[in-house]
Amino acid sequence: MTPRRVARLALLLIIAAFVFGVSMTIGAAHLPLREVIAALGGAGDETTRAIVLHLRLPRAVLALLVGGALGLAGAVFQALLRNPLAEPWVLGVSGGAAVGAVTAVVLGWSLLAPWSVPLAAFAGALLAILLVLRIATYAASGLDTRVLILAGLVVAAFFNAVIQLLLTFASGETFRSALFWMMGSLAAADWTSVVLLTAYMLPAMAALLLMARPLNLLAVGEETALYLGTRVERVKLASYLIASLLVAATVAVSGIIGFVGLIVPHAIRLMWGSDHQLLFPASVLLGGGFLLAADTAARTVAAPAELPLGVITALVGVPLFVLLLTRRAV
Amino acid sequence: MRAPPILETSELRFQYPGAIRPALDGIDIRVEPGSLYAVIGPNGSGKSTLLRLLLGALYPNHGAVRYLGQPVHEWTRRELAKQVGVVPQGEDTVFPISVSELVGMGRYPHLGMLRRPGLQDRQAVEEAMRRCDVIEFAARPISRLSGGERQRVLIARALAQRPATLLLDEPTVSLDIRHEMEIFELLAELTGVDGVTVILVTHHLNLAARYAERLLLLDRGVAVAEGAPNEVLTRATIERVYEWPVVVSAHPGPGRDAGAPQLTPLAGEPANE
């Protein structure tokens, strides 16, 4: 890691820290930074401590985690599939998760036990991952990434049809809450989900960061990767499964948040090139900072109403990305 | 006693799944250390398949490939990549990447997943870029290079590996005369001065005749001829394999390779009124 790269990552870290500071202070109650810091230290008055420690802090940490995971997973899928259009949901994980979540909502489980929705979403995501993997490895010897894309597309299309079928029979209220889930939200953040996710996601993210060099080679070509010492099949399978399991976890707690995984890695590429040794950590930091900013906007812009997070990421992210795209020749 | 071969095959046979005949059958070759070995033959004769078998990218149905006496599949990919550099054909990158980044990947086998590049690695990359005449556009993205420049960058990446053996699949396709000759001169220098063993797949029969110590002529997966250029490039053999009339002359010189056999394909019969 050259000094320039360290400086670039430090810059992203500072941006994320700044967004974090802002998100702690604004909301239904405006809290000066001094009081926030006091509350984080365990001092200050009861109400402020409750707002900071039990509402805003877990939600902010979750936004950083989910955004970082989506940014990283997007970068991994783009390299693995050698496709700039790839994003975390391209292989059908979102479809499986949505079927799980919508089933839980439609059947009314969500009213009996709130945790049934994330659990059902996660189970659906796992089902989609296994199904796509099974189809892709059945159709070709080894894991052919072109077949993998096709398998992902058809599985996603199938699950979409199932969702539409389920929603056809849903009542108005169920329909609305299912739709809201599919647009993504971090409103349900609490310390339990933060702790569970951190324990699950940090090792997965670390494993993917370690695969930067092999994925650099895979992005150039499988044959080149083999000749430069990569165990190609193992790297493909490991990166596919780990990245998929990572997004399966995000979808369980936050629903389907689009565009982060597509836009964030490309923004880094446009600025700083495609070396995954920089791109991966940078996508984690920028993805986390960007999603935290979007979530802060989602809960404050139209307060007391909350906007769907996926709508904000698209409404803000896409124009920013187009700006970057047109100002820098690709 | 001869020195042990660096690379040898015995009765190599390979058939693609679903194909009606083997892509290669009964290939026995021995590549001596420090030599330049050229594989020639018409399109579809099995040249690239042979290269993939030599590199362990394909498993033979019969026979074996040995690198330094050990079956190539018993080498770990990383250990093999420290020994063998490859210039593949038709590589295209999807994402923007600079010349120096791509050449720097040649050091990955030596670095593994995490170790930082040191002085030795930077020197290897710089030397490789200088030898292939690509150092002046080190910072440029690959996508902005001409076909010939890109080809030289791929050779530089293989040289950055500091390989004992170098395999190239048609490395001078789309190069102009000067850059083509420079590549062949570079290969001659690598074998002669650095002691690197070079195995080259090429359609340039005349250049192969001038630079290679030995030629392997493949036709429909079978070794038709193997030996010194003047043994392989005979009029009868070439006309039979390529199905086109040729004359064979000697390279008139000047130059150290004067006298090498040179082929001239003949024009067709003039059309009758």
Coordinates of C-alpha atoms in Angstrom, one line a residue:
Chain A
M1 CA 0.0 0.0 0.0
T2 CA 1.7 3.2 -1.2
P3 CA 1.5 6.4 0.8
R4 CA -0.9 7.9 -1.8
R5 CA -3.3 5.0 -1.4
V6 CA -3.2 5.3 2.4
A7 CA -4.0 9.0 2.0
R8 CA -6.9 8.2 -0.3
L9 CA -8.4 5.7 2.1
A10 CA -7.8 8.1 5.0
L11 CA -9.8 10.7 3.0
L12 CA -12.7 8.3 2.6
L13 CA -12.5 7.5 6.3
I14 CA -12.7 11.2 7.2
I15 CA -15.7 11.7 5.0
A16 CA -17.4 8.7 6.6
A17 CA -16.6 10.1 10.1
F18 CA -18.0 13.5 9.1
V19 CA -21.2 11.9 7.9
F20 CA -21.4 9.9 11.1
G21 CA -21.0 13.1 13.1
V22 CA -23.8 14.8 11.2
S23 CA -26.1 11.8 11.4
M24 CA -25.7 11.7 15.2
T25 CA -26.7 15.4 15.6
I26 CA -29.7 15.7 13.3
G27 CA -33.1 14.1 13.5
A28 CA -36.4 14.6 15.3
A29 CA -34.4 16.2 18.1
H30 CA -31.4 18.3 17.1
L31 CA -28.5 17.4 19.4
P32 CA -25.4 19.6 19.5
L33 CA -22.2 17.6 18.8
R34 CA -20.9 18.3 22.3
E35 CA -24.0 16.6 23.9
V36 CA -23.6 13.7 21.4
I37 CA -20.0 13.2 22.5
A38 CA -21.0 13.4 26.1
A39 CA -23.8 10.8 25.6
L40 CA -21.3 8.5 23.7
G41 CA -19.1 8.7 26.8
G42 CA -22.0 7.7 29.0
A43 CA -22.6 11.2 30.4
G44 CA -25.3 13.9 29.7
D45 CA -29.0 13.7 30.4
E46 CA -31.1 10.5 30.2
T47 CA -33.1 11.4 27.0
T48 CA -30.1 12.4 25.0
R49 CA -28.3 9.2 26.0
A50 CA -31.4 7.1 25.0
I51 CA -31.6 8.8 21.6
V52 CA -27.9 8.6 20.8
L53 CA -27.1 5.1 22.2
H54 CA -30.3 3.3 21.4
L55 CA -31.6 4.9 18.3
R56 CA -29.1 6.8 16.3
L57 CA -25.9 4.9 17.1
P58 CA -27.0 1.4 16.2
R59 CA -28.8 2.7 13.1
A60 CA -25.6 4.6 12.0
V61 CA -23.4 1.6 12.6
L62 CA -25.8 -0.6 10.7
A63 CA -25.8 1.8 7.7
L64 CA -22.0 1.9 7.6
L65 CA -21.9 -2.0 7.7
V66 CA -24.6 -2.5 5.1
G67 CA -23.3 0.2 2.8
G68 CA -19.8 -1.1 3.1
A69 CA -20.9 -4.7 2.4
L70 CA -23.0 -3.7 -0.6
G71 CA -20.1 -1.6 -2.1
L72 CA -17.6 -4.4 -1.6
A73 CA -20.0 -7.1 -2.9
G74 CA -20.7 -5.0 -6.0
A75 CA -16.9 -4.6 -6.7
V76 CA -16.4 -8.4 -6.1
F77 CA -19.2 -9.4 -8.5
Q78 CA -18.0 -7.0 -11.2
A79 CA -14.6 -8.5 -11.0
L80 CA -15.8 -12.1 -10.8
L81 CA -18.3 -11.8 -13.6
R82 CA -16.0 -9.5 -15.6
N83 CA -19.0 -7.3 -16.1
P84 CA -19.2 -3.6 -15.2
L85 CA -23.0 -3.9 -14.9
A86 CA -22.9 -6.5 -12.2
E87 CA -24.2 -5.4 -8.7
P88 CA -25.0 -7.3 -5.5
W89 CA -28.5 -8.3 -6.7
V90 CA -27.5 -9.5 -10.2
L91 CA -27.4 -13.2 -9.2
G92 CA -30.8 -13.4 -7.8
V93 CA -30.1 -13.0 -4.0
S94 CA -32.6 -10.2 -3.8
G95 CA -35.3 -12.2 -5.5
G96 CA -35.0 -15.1 -3.1
A97 CA -34.8 -12.7 -0.1
A98 CA -37.9 -10.8 -1.3
V99 CA -39.9 -14.1 -1.7
G100 CA -39.0 -15.0 1.9
A101 CA -39.8 -11.6 3.3
V102 CA -43.0 -11.2 1.4
T103 CA -44.2 -14.7 2.3
A104 CA -43.6 -13.8 6.0
V105 CA -45.6 -10.6 5.6
V106 CA -48.4 -12.1 3.5
L107 CA -48.9 -15.0 5.9
G108 CA -49.0 -12.6 8.8
W109 CA -46.0 -14.1 10.6
S110 CA -44.5 -10.6 10.8
L111 CA -47.3 -9.6 13.2
L112 CA -46.7 -12.6 15.5
A113 CA -42.9 -12.3 15.5
P114 CA -41.1 -9.3 14.0
W115 CA -37.9 -11.3 13.6
S116 CA -39.6 -13.7 11.2
V117 CA -39.2 -11.3 8.3
P118 CA -35.4 -11.0 8.4
L119 CA -35.1 -14.7 9.1
A120 CA -37.4 -15.6 6.1
A121 CA -35.5 -13.1 3.9
F122 CA -32.2 -14.7 4.8
A123 CA -33.6 -18.2 4.2
G124 CA -34.9 -17.1 0.8
A125 CA -31.5 -15.5 -0.1
L126 CA -29.8 -18.8 0.9
L127 CA -32.2 -20.7 -1.3
A128 CA -31.5 -18.4 -4.2
I129 CA -27.7 -18.7 -3.8
L130 CA -27.9 -22.5 -3.7
L131 CA -30.2 -22.7 -6.6
V132 CA -28.1 -20.4 -8.8
L133 CA -24.9 -22.3 -7.8
R134 CA -26.5 -25.7 -8.6
I135 CA -27.7 -24.5 -12.0
A136 CA -24.4 -22.9 -12.9
T137 CA -22.3 -25.9 -11.9
Y138 CA -24.7 -28.4 -13.4
A139 CA -24.6 -26.8 -16.8
A140 CA -20.8 -26.6 -17.0
S141 CA -17.8 -28.3 -15.6
G142 CA -16.5 -26.0 -12.9
L143 CA -18.1 -22.6 -12.4
D144 CA -18.5 -20.8 -15.7
T145 CA -19.2 -17.2 -14.8
R146 CA -21.2 -16.6 -18.0
V147 CA -23.5 -19.4 -17.1
L148 CA -23.6 -18.0 -13.5
I149 CA -25.0 -14.7 -14.8
L150 CA -27.7 -16.5 -16.8
A151 CA -28.6 -18.7 -13.9
G152 CA -28.8 -15.6 -11.7
L153 CA -31.1 -13.9 -14.2
V154 CA -33.5 -16.8 -14.6
V155 CA -33.7 -17.4 -10.9
A156 CA -34.3 -13.7 -10.3
A157 CA -37.0 -13.7 -12.9
F158 CA -38.7 -16.7 -11.4
F159 CA -38.7 -15.3 -7.9
N160 CA -40.1 -12.0 -9.3
A161 CA -43.0 -13.9 -10.7
V162 CA -43.5 -15.6 -7.3
I163 CA -43.5 -12.2 -5.6
Q164 CA -46.1 -10.8 -8.0
L165 CA -48.2 -13.8 -7.5
L166 CA -48.1 -13.5 -3.7
L167 CA -48.8 -9.8 -3.9
T168 CA -51.8 -10.4 -6.1
F169 CA -53.5 -12.0 -3.2
A170 CA -52.3 -9.6 -0.6
S171 CA -54.5 -7.0 1.1
G172 CA -53.8 -3.3 0.7
E173 CA -51.9 -2.9 4.0
T174 CA -49.8 -6.1 3.4
F175 CA -49.1 -4.9 -0.1
R176 CA -47.8 -1.6 1.2
S177 CA -45.5 -3.1 3.9
A178 CA -44.1 -5.6 1.4
L179 CA -43.4 -2.9 -1.1
F180 CA -41.8 -0.8 1.6
W181 CA -39.6 -3.7 2.6
M182 CA -38.5 -4.2 -1.0
M183 CA -37.4 -0.5 -1.2
G184 CA -35.1 -0.9 1.8
S185 CA -35.0 0.6 5.3
L186 CA -32.8 0.7 8.3
A187 CA -35.6 1.8 10.7
A188 CA -35.6 -1.6 12.5
A189 CA -32.0 -1.2 13.6
D190 CA -31.2 -2.3 17.1
W191 CA -28.1 -3.5 18.9
T192 CA -29.0 -7.2 18.5
S193 CA -29.0 -6.9 14.7
V194 CA -25.8 -4.7 14.8
V195 CA -23.9 -7.2 17.0
L196 CA -25.1 -10.3 14.9
L197 CA -24.3 -8.6 11.6
T198 CA -20.9 -7.4 12.8
A199 CA -19.9 -10.8 13.9
Y200 CA -21.1 -12.3 10.6
M201 CA -20.0 -9.6 8.1
L202 CA -16.6 -8.5 9.3
P203 CA -14.9 -12.0 8.7
A204 CA -16.6 -12.2 5.3
M205 CA -15.4 -8.7 4.3
A206 CA -11.9 -9.5 5.5
A207 CA -11.9 -12.7 3.4
L208 CA -12.9 -10.7 0.3
L209 CA -10.3 -8.0 1.0
L210 CA -7.7 -10.8 1.0
M211 CA -8.8 -11.9 -2.4
A212 CA -7.9 -8.6 -4.1
R213 CA -4.9 -9.9 -6.0
P214 CA -6.6 -13.1 -7.3
L215 CA -9.6 -11.1 -8.4
N216 CA -7.4 -8.5 -10.1
L217 CA -6.2 -11.4 -12.2
L218 CA -9.6 -12.9 -12.7
A219 CA -10.8 -9.5 -14.0
V220 CA -8.1 -9.7 -16.6
G221 CA -9.1 -13.2 -17.7
E222 CA -9.3 -16.7 -16.3
E223 CA -6.5 -18.1 -18.3
T224 CA -4.2 -15.3 -17.3
A225 CA -5.2 -15.8 -13.7
L226 CA -4.3 -19.5 -13.9
Y227 CA -0.9 -18.8 -15.5
L228 CA -0.1 -16.2 -12.9
G229 CA -0.5 -18.8 -10.1
T230 CA -4.2 -18.5 -9.1
R231 CA -6.3 -21.6 -8.2
V232 CA -9.1 -20.2 -10.4
E233 CA -12.0 -22.5 -9.5
R234 CA -11.4 -22.1 -5.8
V235 CA -11.2 -18.3 -6.0
K236 CA -14.4 -18.1 -8.1
L237 CA -16.4 -20.3 -5.8
A238 CA -15.1 -18.7 -2.6
S239 CA -15.7 -15.1 -3.8
Y240 CA -19.1 -15.9 -5.2
L241 CA -20.3 -17.7 -2.0
I242 CA -18.8 -15.2 0.4
A243 CA -20.0 -12.1 -1.4
S244 CA -23.5 -13.7 -1.8
L245 CA -23.7 -14.6 1.9
L246 CA -22.7 -11.1 2.7
V247 CA -25.5 -9.5 0.7
A248 CA -27.9 -12.1 2.1
A249 CA -27.2 -10.7 5.5
T250 CA -27.7 -7.1 4.5
V251 CA -31.0 -8.0 2.8
A252 CA -32.3 -9.6 6.0
V253 CA -31.9 -6.5 8.0
S254 CA -32.4 -3.7 5.5
G255 CA -34.4 -5.0 2.6
I256 CA -33.2 -4.4 -1.0
I257 CA -31.1 -1.3 -1.3
G258 CA -30.2 -0.7 -4.9
F259 CA -27.5 1.3 -6.6
V260 CA -25.0 1.4 -3.8
G261 CA -23.3 -1.8 -5.0
L262 CA -23.3 -0.5 -8.6
I263 CA -22.4 3.1 -8.2
V264 CA -19.8 3.0 -5.4
P265 CA -17.2 0.7 -7.0
H266 CA -17.5 2.6 -10.3
A267 CA -17.1 5.9 -8.7
I268 CA -13.8 4.7 -7.2
R269 CA -12.8 3.2 -10.5
L270 CA -13.4 6.5 -12.3
M271 CA -11.3 8.4 -9.7
W272 CA -8.6 6.0 -8.8
G273 CA -8.5 3.0 -11.2
S274 CA -9.4 -0.6 -10.9
D275 CA -6.7 -2.2 -8.7
H276 CA -8.8 -4.2 -6.2
Q277 CA -6.2 -3.7 -3.5
L278 CA -7.4 -0.1 -3.4
L279 CA -10.9 -0.6 -4.9
F280 CA -12.1 -3.1 -2.2
P281 CA -11.3 -1.1 0.9
A282 CA -12.3 2.1 -0.8
S283 CA -15.7 0.6 -1.8
V284 CA -16.2 -0.4 1.9
L285 CA -15.5 3.1 3.2
L286 CA -17.4 5.0 0.4
G287 CA -20.3 2.6 0.5
G288 CA -20.7 2.9 4.2
G289 CA -20.4 6.7 4.2
F290 CA -22.8 7.0 1.2
L291 CA -25.5 4.7 2.7
L292 CA -25.2 6.5 6.1
A293 CA -25.7 9.9 4.4
A294 CA -28.7 8.4 2.4
D295 CA -30.2 7.0 5.5
T296 CA -29.8 10.2 7.4
A297 CA -31.6 12.0 4.6
A298 CA -34.3 9.3 4.5
R299 CA -35.2 9.8 8.2
T300 CA -34.9 13.6 8.3
V301 CA -36.0 15.1 4.9
A302 CA -39.7 14.4 5.2
A303 CA -39.8 13.9 9.0
P304 CA -41.8 12.6 10.8
A305 CA -42.4 10.3 7.7
E306 CA -39.5 8.1 6.6
L307 CA -38.6 7.8 2.9
P308 CA -37.6 4.5 1.5
L309 CA -33.8 4.2 1.6
G310 CA -33.5 2.6 -1.9
V311 CA -35.3 5.6 -3.4
I312 CA -32.8 8.0 -1.8
T313 CA -29.8 6.0 -3.0
A314 CA -31.1 6.1 -6.5
L315 CA -32.3 9.7 -6.5
V316 CA -29.1 11.0 -5.1
G317 CA -26.6 8.4 -6.3
V318 CA -27.5 8.3 -9.9
P319 CA -27.1 12.1 -10.7
L320 CA -23.9 12.2 -8.7
F321 CA -22.6 9.2 -10.7
V322 CA -23.6 10.7 -14.0
L323 CA -21.8 13.8 -13.1
L324 CA -18.6 11.8 -12.4
L325 CA -19.1 9.8 -15.5
T326 CA -19.4 12.8 -17.8
R327 CA -16.5 14.7 -16.2
R328 CA -14.0 11.9 -16.5
A329 CA -13.5 10.0 -19.8
V330 CA -13.7 6.3 -19.1
Chain B
M1 CA 24.9 -37.3 -21.4
R2 CA 22.5 -34.6 -22.4
A3 CA 21.2 -32.1 -19.9
P4 CA 17.7 -33.1 -18.7
P5 CA 15.0 -31.5 -20.8
I6 CA 13.1 -28.5 -19.2
L7 CA 9.8 -29.6 -20.7
E8 CA 8.9 -33.0 -22.2
T9 CA 5.8 -34.8 -23.3
S10 CA 5.2 -38.5 -23.8
E11 CA 2.5 -39.9 -26.1
L12 CA 0.3 -36.9 -25.4
R13 CA -3.3 -37.3 -26.5
F14 CA -6.1 -34.9 -25.9
Q15 CA -9.7 -34.9 -27.2
Y16 CA -12.2 -32.1 -26.5
P17 CA -15.4 -33.4 -24.9
G18 CA -17.8 -34.2 -27.8
A19 CA -15.2 -33.9 -30.5
I20 CA -15.1 -36.8 -33.1
R21 CA -11.3 -37.0 -33.2
P22 CA -8.4 -36.0 -30.8
A23 CA -7.2 -32.4 -31.1
L24 CA -3.7 -33.8 -30.4
D25 CA -2.4 -37.4 -30.7
G26 CA 0.9 -39.0 -30.0
I27 CA 2.9 -35.9 -29.3
D28 CA 6.4 -36.5 -28.0
I29 CA 8.6 -33.5 -27.6
R30 CA 11.7 -32.6 -25.6
V31 CA 12.6 -28.9 -25.1
E32 CA 16.2 -28.4 -24.1
P33 CA 17.0 -25.7 -21.6
G34 CA 18.0 -22.3 -23.1
S35 CA 16.6 -23.1 -26.5
L36 CA 14.0 -21.5 -28.7
Y37 CA 11.4 -24.0 -29.7
A38 CA 8.8 -23.0 -32.2
V39 CA 5.4 -24.8 -32.8
I40 CA 4.0 -24.2 -36.3
G41 CA 1.1 -25.6 -38.3
P42 CA -2.1 -24.6 -40.1
N43 CA -5.1 -23.1 -38.4
G44 CA -6.8 -25.7 -36.2
S45 CA -3.8 -28.0 -36.1
G46 CA -3.6 -28.1 -32.3
K47 CA -0.9 -25.5 -31.6
S48 CA -2.8 -23.6 -28.9
T49 CA -4.2 -26.8 -27.4
L50 CA -0.6 -28.1 -27.1
L51 CA 0.3 -24.9 -25.3
R52 CA -2.6 -25.3 -22.8
L53 CA -1.5 -28.9 -22.2
L54 CA 2.1 -27.9 -21.6
L55 CA 0.8 -25.3 -19.1
G56 CA -1.5 -27.8 -17.2
A57 CA -4.6 -25.8 -18.2
L58 CA -6.0 -29.0 -19.9
Y59 CA -5.6 -32.6 -18.7
P60 CA -4.4 -35.0 -21.4
N61 CA -6.5 -38.1 -22.0
H62 CA -3.3 -40.1 -22.4
G63 CA 0.4 -39.5 -21.8
A64 CA 2.0 -36.8 -19.6
V65 CA 3.7 -33.4 -19.6
R66 CA 6.7 -33.1 -17.4
Y67 CA 8.2 -29.8 -16.3
L68 CA 11.8 -30.3 -14.9
G69 CA 11.0 -34.0 -14.7
Q70 CA 7.9 -33.6 -12.6
P71 CA 4.3 -34.0 -14.0
V72 CA 3.0 -30.6 -14.6
H73 CA -0.2 -31.3 -12.6
E74 CA 1.8 -32.0 -9.5
W75 CA 3.2 -28.4 -9.5
T76 CA 1.1 -26.0 -7.5
R77 CA -0.1 -23.2 -9.8
R78 CA 1.9 -20.6 -7.9
E79 CA 5.2 -22.6 -8.0
L80 CA 4.7 -23.2 -11.7
A81 CA 4.0 -19.4 -12.2
K82 CA 7.3 -18.6 -10.6
Q83 CA 9.0 -20.7 -13.2
V84 CA 6.9 -20.2 -16.4
G85 CA 5.8 -17.0 -18.0
V86 CA 3.0 -17.0 -20.5
V87 CA 1.9 -14.5 -23.2
P88 CA -1.6 -15.6 -24.0
Q89 CA -3.5 -14.7 -27.1
G90 CA -6.5 -12.5 -27.3
E91 CA -6.5 -11.2 -23.7
D92 CA -8.9 -8.3 -23.2
T93 CA -9.4 -6.3 -20.0
V94 CA -12.9 -5.1 -19.1
F95 CA -11.9 -2.4 -16.6
P96 CA -9.6 0.5 -16.9
I97 CA -6.1 -0.6 -15.9
S98 CA -2.7 1.0 -16.4
V99 CA 0.3 -0.5 -18.2
S100 CA 2.4 -0.6 -15.0
E101 CA -0.5 -2.2 -13.1
L102 CA -0.8 -4.9 -15.6
V103 CA 3.0 -5.5 -15.8
G104 CA 3.1 -5.5 -12.0
M105 CA 0.7 -8.5 -12.0
G106 CA 3.7 -10.5 -13.2
R107 CA 5.1 -10.2 -9.7
Y108 CA 2.0 -11.8 -8.1
P109 CA 3.3 -15.4 -8.1
H110 CA 6.3 -14.1 -6.1
L111 CA 4.2 -12.0 -3.7
G112 CA 1.3 -14.2 -2.9
M113 CA -1.9 -12.7 -1.6
L114 CA -0.5 -10.1 0.8
R115 CA 3.3 -9.4 0.7
R116 CA 4.1 -5.8 -0.4
P117 CA 6.2 -5.4 -3.6
G118 CA 9.8 -4.7 -2.6
L119 CA 12.8 -3.2 -4.4
Q120 CA 13.4 -6.4 -6.3
D121 CA 9.8 -6.5 -7.6
R122 CA 9.9 -2.9 -8.7
Q123 CA 13.2 -3.5 -10.5
A124 CA 11.8 -6.6 -12.3
V125 CA 8.8 -4.6 -13.5
E126 CA 10.8 -1.6 -14.6
E127 CA 13.4 -3.8 -16.4
A128 CA 10.7 -5.8 -18.2
M129 CA 9.0 -2.6 -19.3
R130 CA 12.3 -1.2 -20.6
R131 CA 13.2 -4.4 -22.5
C132 CA 9.8 -4.4 -24.2
D133 CA 9.9 -0.7 -25.0
V134 CA 6.7 0.1 -23.2
I135 CA 8.2 2.2 -20.3
E136 CA 7.3 5.5 -21.8
F137 CA 3.6 4.7 -21.5
A138 CA 3.7 3.0 -18.1
A139 CA 0.9 5.2 -16.7
R140 CA -1.4 5.0 -19.7
P141 CA -4.5 2.8 -19.6
I142 CA -4.3 -0.4 -21.6
S143 CA -7.4 0.6 -23.6
R144 CA -5.5 3.5 -25.2
L145 CA -2.8 1.4 -26.7
S146 CA -2.5 0.1 -30.2
G147 CA -2.6 -3.7 -30.7
G148 CA 1.1 -3.9 -31.1
E149 CA 1.8 -1.9 -28.0
R150 CA -0.6 -4.0 -26.0
Q151 CA 1.2 -7.2 -27.2
R152 CA 4.5 -5.8 -25.9
V153 CA 2.9 -5.0 -22.6
L154 CA 1.8 -8.7 -22.2
I155 CA 5.3 -9.8 -23.0
A156 CA 6.6 -7.3 -20.4
R157 CA 4.2 -8.8 -17.8
A158 CA 5.6 -12.3 -18.5
L159 CA 9.2 -11.0 -18.2
A160 CA 8.4 -9.3 -14.9
Q161 CA 7.8 -12.8 -13.6
R162 CA 11.6 -13.4 -14.3
P163 CA 10.6 -16.8 -15.7
A164 CA 13.0 -19.7 -16.4
T165 CA 10.7 -20.6 -19.3
L166 CA 8.5 -18.4 -21.5
L167 CA 5.6 -19.6 -23.6
L168 CA 4.1 -17.3 -26.2
D169 CA 1.0 -17.8 -28.3
E170 CA 1.4 -15.9 -31.6
P171 CA 3.1 -12.9 -29.9
T172 CA 3.8 -10.9 -33.1
V173 CA 0.3 -10.9 -34.5
S174 CA -0.5 -7.3 -35.6
L175 CA 3.0 -6.0 -35.1
D176 CA 4.8 -3.9 -37.7
I177 CA 8.2 -5.1 -39.1
R178 CA 10.3 -3.2 -36.6
H179 CA 8.4 -4.3 -33.5
E180 CA 8.1 -7.9 -34.8
M181 CA 11.8 -8.1 -35.4
E182 CA 12.4 -6.5 -32.0
I183 CA 10.3 -9.2 -30.3
F184 CA 12.3 -12.0 -32.1
E185 CA 15.6 -10.3 -31.2
L186 CA 14.4 -10.1 -27.6
L187 CA 13.5 -13.8 -27.6
A188 CA 17.0 -14.6 -29.1
E189 CA 18.6 -12.5 -26.4
L190 CA 16.5 -14.2 -23.7
T191 CA 17.6 -17.6 -24.8
G192 CA 21.2 -16.7 -25.6
V193 CA 22.1 -14.3 -22.9
D194 CA 19.7 -15.0 -20.0
G195 CA 19.4 -18.7 -20.6
V196 CA 15.6 -18.6 -20.7
T197 CA 13.9 -21.4 -22.5
V198 CA 11.3 -20.1 -25.0
I199 CA 8.4 -22.0 -26.6
L200 CA 6.7 -20.1 -29.3
V201 CA 3.5 -20.7 -31.3
T202 CA 3.6 -18.8 -34.5
H203 CA 2.4 -18.5 -38.1
H204 CA 5.6 -16.8 -39.2
L205 CA 7.4 -19.8 -40.7
N206 CA 10.3 -17.7 -42.0
L207 CA 11.0 -16.0 -38.7
A208 CA 10.6 -19.3 -36.9
A209 CA 13.2 -20.7 -39.3
R210 CA 15.6 -18.0 -38.6
Y211 CA 15.3 -17.8 -34.8
A212 CA 14.3 -21.2 -33.5
E213 CA 16.7 -24.1 -32.9
R214 CA 13.9 -26.6 -33.3
L215 CA 10.5 -26.6 -35.0
L216 CA 7.5 -28.8 -34.4
L217 CA 5.1 -28.9 -37.3
L218 CA 1.6 -30.0 -36.4
D219 CA -1.1 -31.0 -38.8
R220 CA -4.6 -32.1 -37.6
G221 CA -3.2 -32.9 -34.2
V222 CA -0.3 -35.0 -35.3
A223 CA 3.4 -34.1 -35.3
V224 CA 4.3 -34.2 -39.0
A225 CA 7.9 -33.2 -38.6
E226 CA 10.1 -32.2 -35.7
G227 CA 13.7 -31.1 -35.8
A228 CA 16.0 -28.3 -37.0
P229 CA 14.4 -25.8 -39.4
N230 CA 16.1 -27.2 -42.6
E231 CA 14.8 -30.6 -41.7
V232 CA 11.2 -29.5 -41.1
L233 CA 10.7 -26.8 -43.7
T234 CA 11.1 -28.8 -46.9
R235 CA 9.1 -28.2 -50.0
A236 CA 7.4 -31.6 -50.0
T237 CA 6.4 -31.4 -46.3
I238 CA 5.1 -27.8 -46.4
E239 CA 3.1 -28.3 -49.6
R240 CA 1.5 -31.4 -48.2
V241 CA 0.6 -29.8 -44.9
Y242 CA -0.5 -26.3 -46.0
E243 CA -1.9 -27.5 -49.4
W244 CA -0.2 -24.6 -51.3
P245 CA 2.8 -24.5 -53.6
V246 CA 6.0 -23.0 -52.2
V247 CA 9.6 -22.7 -53.0
V248 CA 12.3 -23.0 -50.4
S249 CA 15.4 -20.8 -50.6
A250 CA 18.2 -19.8 -48.3
H251 CA 18.2 -16.5 -46.4
P252 CA 20.8 -14.5 -48.5
G253 CA 22.1 -12.6 -45.5
P254 CA 23.8 -10.5 -44.3
G255 CA 23.3 -11.4 -40.7
R256 CA 24.1 -14.2 -38.3
D257 CA 21.2 -16.3 -39.6
A258 CA 22.2 -16.2 -43.3
G259 CA 21.4 -19.5 -44.9
A260 CA 18.2 -20.3 -42.9
P261 CA 15.5 -21.8 -45.0
Q262 CA 12.9 -19.3 -46.3
L263 CA 9.6 -20.1 -47.8
T264 CA 7.9 -18.2 -50.6
P265 CA 4.3 -19.2 -51.3
L266 CA 3.7 -19.1 -55.1
A267 CA 1.0 -17.2 -56.9
G268 CA -1.7 -19.2 -58.5
E269 CA -1.7 -20.1 -62.2
P270 CA -2.6 -17.2 -64.5
A271 CA -6.3 -17.4 -65.5
N272 CA -6.8 -18.8 -69.0
E273 CA -8.6 -16.6 -71.5

